[in-house]
Short mmCIF file of C-alpha atoms and ligand atoms in Angstrom, two decimals:
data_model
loop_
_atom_site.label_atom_id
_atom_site.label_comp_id
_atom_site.label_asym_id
_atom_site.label_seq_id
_atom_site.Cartn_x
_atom_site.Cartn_y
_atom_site.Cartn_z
CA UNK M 237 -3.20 224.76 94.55
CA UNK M 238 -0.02 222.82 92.57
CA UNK M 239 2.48 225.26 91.68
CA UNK M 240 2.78 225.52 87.78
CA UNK M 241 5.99 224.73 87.31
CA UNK M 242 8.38 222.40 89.50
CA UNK M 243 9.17 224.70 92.56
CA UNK M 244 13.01 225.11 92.97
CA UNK M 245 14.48 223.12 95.48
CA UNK M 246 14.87 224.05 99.34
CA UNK M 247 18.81 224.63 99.44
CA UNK M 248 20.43 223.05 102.72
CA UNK M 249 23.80 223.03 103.72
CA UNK M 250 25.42 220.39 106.05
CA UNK M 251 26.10 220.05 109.67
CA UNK M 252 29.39 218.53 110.33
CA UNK M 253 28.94 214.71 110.48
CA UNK M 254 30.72 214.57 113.32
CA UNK M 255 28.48 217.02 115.26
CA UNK M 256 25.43 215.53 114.44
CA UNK M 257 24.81 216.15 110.75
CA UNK M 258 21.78 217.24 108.82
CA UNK M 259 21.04 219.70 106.39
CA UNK M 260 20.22 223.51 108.01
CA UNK M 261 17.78 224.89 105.64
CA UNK M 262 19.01 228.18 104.15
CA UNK M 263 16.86 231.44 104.19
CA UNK M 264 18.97 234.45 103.06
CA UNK M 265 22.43 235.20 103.19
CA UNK M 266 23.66 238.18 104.15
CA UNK M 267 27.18 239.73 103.29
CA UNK M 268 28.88 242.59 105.44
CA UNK M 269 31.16 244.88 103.54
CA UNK M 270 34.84 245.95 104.09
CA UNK M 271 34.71 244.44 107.98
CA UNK M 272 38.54 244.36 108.93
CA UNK M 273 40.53 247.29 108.69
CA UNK M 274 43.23 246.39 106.35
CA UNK M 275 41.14 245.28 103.77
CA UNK M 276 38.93 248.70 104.37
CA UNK M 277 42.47 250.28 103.46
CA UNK M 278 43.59 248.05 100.47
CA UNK M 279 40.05 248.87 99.01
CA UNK M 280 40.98 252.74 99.52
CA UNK M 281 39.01 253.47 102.82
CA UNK M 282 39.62 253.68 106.39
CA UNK M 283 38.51 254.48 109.83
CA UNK M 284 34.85 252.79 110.99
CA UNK M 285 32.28 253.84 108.85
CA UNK M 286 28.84 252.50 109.70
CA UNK M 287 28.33 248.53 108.67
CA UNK M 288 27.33 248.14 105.09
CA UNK M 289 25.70 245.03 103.34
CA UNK M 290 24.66 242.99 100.33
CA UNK M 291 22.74 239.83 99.72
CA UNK M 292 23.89 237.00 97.67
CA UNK M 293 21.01 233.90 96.65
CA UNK M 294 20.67 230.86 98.72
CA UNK M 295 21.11 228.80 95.75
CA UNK M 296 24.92 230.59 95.03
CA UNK M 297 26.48 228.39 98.04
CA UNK M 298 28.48 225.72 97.08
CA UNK M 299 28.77 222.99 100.16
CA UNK M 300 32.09 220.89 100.18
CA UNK M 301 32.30 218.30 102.73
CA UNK M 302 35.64 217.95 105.07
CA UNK M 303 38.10 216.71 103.72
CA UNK M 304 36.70 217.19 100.04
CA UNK M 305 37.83 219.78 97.45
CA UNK M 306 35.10 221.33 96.05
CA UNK M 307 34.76 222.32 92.57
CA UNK M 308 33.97 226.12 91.10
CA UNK M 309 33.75 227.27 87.73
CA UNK M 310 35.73 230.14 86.72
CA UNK M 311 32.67 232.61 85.96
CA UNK M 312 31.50 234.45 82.71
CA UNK M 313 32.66 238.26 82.10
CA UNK M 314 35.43 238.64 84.42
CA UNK M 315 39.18 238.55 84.56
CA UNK M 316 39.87 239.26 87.80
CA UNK M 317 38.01 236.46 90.03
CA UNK M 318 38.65 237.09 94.03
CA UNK M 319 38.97 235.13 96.71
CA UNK M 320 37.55 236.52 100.44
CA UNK M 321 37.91 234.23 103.01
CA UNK M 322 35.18 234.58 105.52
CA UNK M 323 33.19 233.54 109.10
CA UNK M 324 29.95 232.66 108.20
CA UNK M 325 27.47 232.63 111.15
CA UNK M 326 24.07 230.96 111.20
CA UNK M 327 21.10 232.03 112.83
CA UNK M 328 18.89 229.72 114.27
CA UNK M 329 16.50 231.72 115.73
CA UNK M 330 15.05 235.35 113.84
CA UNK M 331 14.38 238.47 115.80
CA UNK M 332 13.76 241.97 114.99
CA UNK M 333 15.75 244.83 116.99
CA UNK M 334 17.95 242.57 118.29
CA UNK M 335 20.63 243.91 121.14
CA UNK M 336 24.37 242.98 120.73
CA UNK M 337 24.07 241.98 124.08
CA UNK M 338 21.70 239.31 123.31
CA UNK M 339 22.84 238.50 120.06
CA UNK M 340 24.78 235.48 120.27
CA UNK M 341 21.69 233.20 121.48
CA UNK M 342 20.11 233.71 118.01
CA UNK M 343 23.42 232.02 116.57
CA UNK M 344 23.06 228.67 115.83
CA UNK M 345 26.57 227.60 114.01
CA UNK M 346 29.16 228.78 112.01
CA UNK M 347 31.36 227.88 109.10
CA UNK M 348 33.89 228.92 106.81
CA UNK M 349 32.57 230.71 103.51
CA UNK M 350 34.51 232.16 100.61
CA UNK M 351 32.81 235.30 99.10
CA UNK M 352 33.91 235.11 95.47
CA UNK M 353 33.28 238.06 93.85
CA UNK M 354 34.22 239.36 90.20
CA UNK M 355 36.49 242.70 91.02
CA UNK M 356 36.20 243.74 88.01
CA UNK M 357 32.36 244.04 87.51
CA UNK M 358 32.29 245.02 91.70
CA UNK M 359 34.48 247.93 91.01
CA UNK M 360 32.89 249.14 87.20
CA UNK M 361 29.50 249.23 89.37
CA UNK M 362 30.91 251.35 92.31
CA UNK M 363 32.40 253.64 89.74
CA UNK M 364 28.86 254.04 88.63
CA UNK M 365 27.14 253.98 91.54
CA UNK M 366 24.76 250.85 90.53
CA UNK M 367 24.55 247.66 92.33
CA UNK M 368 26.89 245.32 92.96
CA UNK M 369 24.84 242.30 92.11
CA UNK M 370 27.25 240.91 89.46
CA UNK M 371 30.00 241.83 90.88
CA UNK M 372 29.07 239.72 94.36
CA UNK M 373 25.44 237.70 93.46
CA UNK M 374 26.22 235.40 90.98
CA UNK M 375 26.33 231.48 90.44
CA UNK M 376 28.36 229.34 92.51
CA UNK M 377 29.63 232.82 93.90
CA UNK M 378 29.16 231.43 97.91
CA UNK M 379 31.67 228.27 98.54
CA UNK M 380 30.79 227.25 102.20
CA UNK M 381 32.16 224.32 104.34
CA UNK M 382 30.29 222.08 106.70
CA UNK M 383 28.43 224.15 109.70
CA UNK M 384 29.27 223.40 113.27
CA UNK M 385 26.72 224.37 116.03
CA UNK M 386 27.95 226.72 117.94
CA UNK M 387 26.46 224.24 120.97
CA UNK M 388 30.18 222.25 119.69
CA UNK M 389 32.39 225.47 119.11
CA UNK M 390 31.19 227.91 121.29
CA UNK M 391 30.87 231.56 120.51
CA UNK M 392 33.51 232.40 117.84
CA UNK M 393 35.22 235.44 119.24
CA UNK M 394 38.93 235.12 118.29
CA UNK M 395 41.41 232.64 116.23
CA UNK M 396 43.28 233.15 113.05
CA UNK M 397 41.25 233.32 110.10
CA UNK M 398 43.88 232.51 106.66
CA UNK M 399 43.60 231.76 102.78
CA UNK M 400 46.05 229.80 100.95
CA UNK M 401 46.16 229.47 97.37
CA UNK M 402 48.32 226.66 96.11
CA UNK M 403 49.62 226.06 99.34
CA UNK M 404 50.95 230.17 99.77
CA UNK M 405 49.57 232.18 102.27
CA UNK M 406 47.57 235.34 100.96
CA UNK M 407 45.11 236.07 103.62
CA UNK M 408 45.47 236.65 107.38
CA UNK M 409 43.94 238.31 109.74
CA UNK M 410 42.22 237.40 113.27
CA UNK M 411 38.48 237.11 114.64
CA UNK M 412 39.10 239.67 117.22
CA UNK M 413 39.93 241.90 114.51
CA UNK M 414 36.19 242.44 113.13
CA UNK M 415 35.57 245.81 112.60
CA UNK M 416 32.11 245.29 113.89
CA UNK M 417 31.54 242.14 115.89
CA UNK M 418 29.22 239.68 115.24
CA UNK M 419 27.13 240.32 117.64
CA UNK M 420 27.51 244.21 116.46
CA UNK M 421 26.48 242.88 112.81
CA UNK M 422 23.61 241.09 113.68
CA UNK M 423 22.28 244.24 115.59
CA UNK M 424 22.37 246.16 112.87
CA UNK M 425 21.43 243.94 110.10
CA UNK M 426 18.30 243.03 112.13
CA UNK M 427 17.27 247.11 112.50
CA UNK M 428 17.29 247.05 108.76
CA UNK M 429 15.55 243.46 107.95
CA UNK M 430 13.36 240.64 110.03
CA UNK M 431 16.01 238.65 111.26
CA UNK M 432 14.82 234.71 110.42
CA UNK M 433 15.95 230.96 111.00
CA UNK M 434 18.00 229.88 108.06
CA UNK M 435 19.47 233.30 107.47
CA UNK M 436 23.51 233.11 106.75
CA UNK M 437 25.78 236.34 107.83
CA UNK M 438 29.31 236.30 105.64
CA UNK M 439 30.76 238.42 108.41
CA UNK M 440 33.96 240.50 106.29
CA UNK M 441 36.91 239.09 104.79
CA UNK M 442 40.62 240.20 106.32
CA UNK M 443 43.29 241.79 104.18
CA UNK M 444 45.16 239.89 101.18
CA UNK M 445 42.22 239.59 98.63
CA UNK M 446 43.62 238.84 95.21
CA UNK M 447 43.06 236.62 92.09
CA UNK M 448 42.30 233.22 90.81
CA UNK M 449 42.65 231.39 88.30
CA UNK M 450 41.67 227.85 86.25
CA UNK M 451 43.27 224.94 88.27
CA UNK M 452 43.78 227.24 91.26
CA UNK M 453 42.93 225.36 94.64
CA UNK M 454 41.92 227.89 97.84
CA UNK M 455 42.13 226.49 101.71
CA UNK M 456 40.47 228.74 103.95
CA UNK M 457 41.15 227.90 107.62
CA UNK M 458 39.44 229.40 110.51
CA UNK M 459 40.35 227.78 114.12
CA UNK M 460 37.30 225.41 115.57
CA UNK M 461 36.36 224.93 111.94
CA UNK M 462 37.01 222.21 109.29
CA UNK M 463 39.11 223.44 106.28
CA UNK M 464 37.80 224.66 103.50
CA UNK M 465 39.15 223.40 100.30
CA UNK M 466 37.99 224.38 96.89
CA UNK M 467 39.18 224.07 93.24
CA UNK M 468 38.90 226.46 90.08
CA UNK M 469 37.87 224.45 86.74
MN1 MN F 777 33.19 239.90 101.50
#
């Protein structure tokens, strides 16, 4: 049967040149909520509450090459635009049920991801108790760099994770400091959904979110990774 209207396009995202390259076809991405404890406190909680998440679209990434700055646009119906620096992790091969223990062999890369998410509209929602889908889901909301197989940088357990914004430091935090691991996250996440290939994990952002603005530019570092470097228009 021909579909009845073009079908949107498969959205890829690319493998560091220098490790191979290609595009790794994305499925889902997955986000995990408040994962480092000083950002649980500076968003008003603490202590280690069970792993939370939300989804963002595929199409919402926005790839920038190394070395490039990518470009965002400041989004519709906010005035208080965030930055969260984050590890993303790519699986490579699903599961359901899947142990901590034997998590990390369903990781096929990782890169450095920037969940941008209107505060404003996030915390209106909470208040309400509705979805945070505008707040987190939107357009161009998923800034990712180039994805390294974890074959090159081997299983990302510790290094300093940062965000600058116009060259000043506002995030910082460690790896090691995950509230729950990686291979803790994708235990859970695949209790509560069919793990699959092409599925993207923003793993928790450390403390120092804050704003943006029009001409901001954001470098998000995380070590074994290229540097992520993306504009505000
Ligand atoms: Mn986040």
């Amino acid at each position: 049967m021909n579909y009845v209207i073009t079908p949107p396009a498969q959205v890829g995202i690319p493998v560091l040149p220098a490790a191979g390259g290609g595009l790794f076809p994305v499925h889902r991405i997955y986000c995990v909520g408040r994962n480092y404890a000083e950002h649980a406190q500076e968003m008003g909680f603490t202590g280690r509450e069970p792993p939370f998440f939300f989804l963002k679209p595929a199409d919402a990434l926005v790839p920038v090459a190394e070395g490039e700055t990518g470009v965002i646009d400041y989004p519709t119906l906010t005035a208080n635009f965030h930055h969260e620096i984050e590890l993303v992790v790519a699986i490579g091969q699903g599961g359901r049920d899947i142990p901590a223990a034997k998590a990390a062999e369903h990781i096929w890369g990782y890169a450095t991801g920037l969940d941008m998410t209107r505060r404003d509209l996030q915390g209106e929602m909470k208040k309400l108790g509705r979805p945070w889908c505008i707040g987190k889901a939107f357009d161009q909301s998923a800034p990712i760099g180039p994805l390294v197989p974890k074959s090159r940088t081997g299983e990302l357990l510790k290094g300093a994770i940062t965000l600058g914004v116009n060259g000043q430091t506002r995030q910082k935090g460690d790896l090691a400091e995950l509230i729950w691991s990686v291979n803790e996250t994708i235990e859970q996440l695949s209790r509560a959904w069919l793990l699959q290939p092409g599925d993207l994990i923003f793993t928790g952002t450390p403390a120092g979110v804050g704003a943006v603005v029009r001409g901001d530019v954001m470098e998000g570092n995380i070590a074994g990774l290229p540097t992520l470097r993306v504009a505000v228009r």
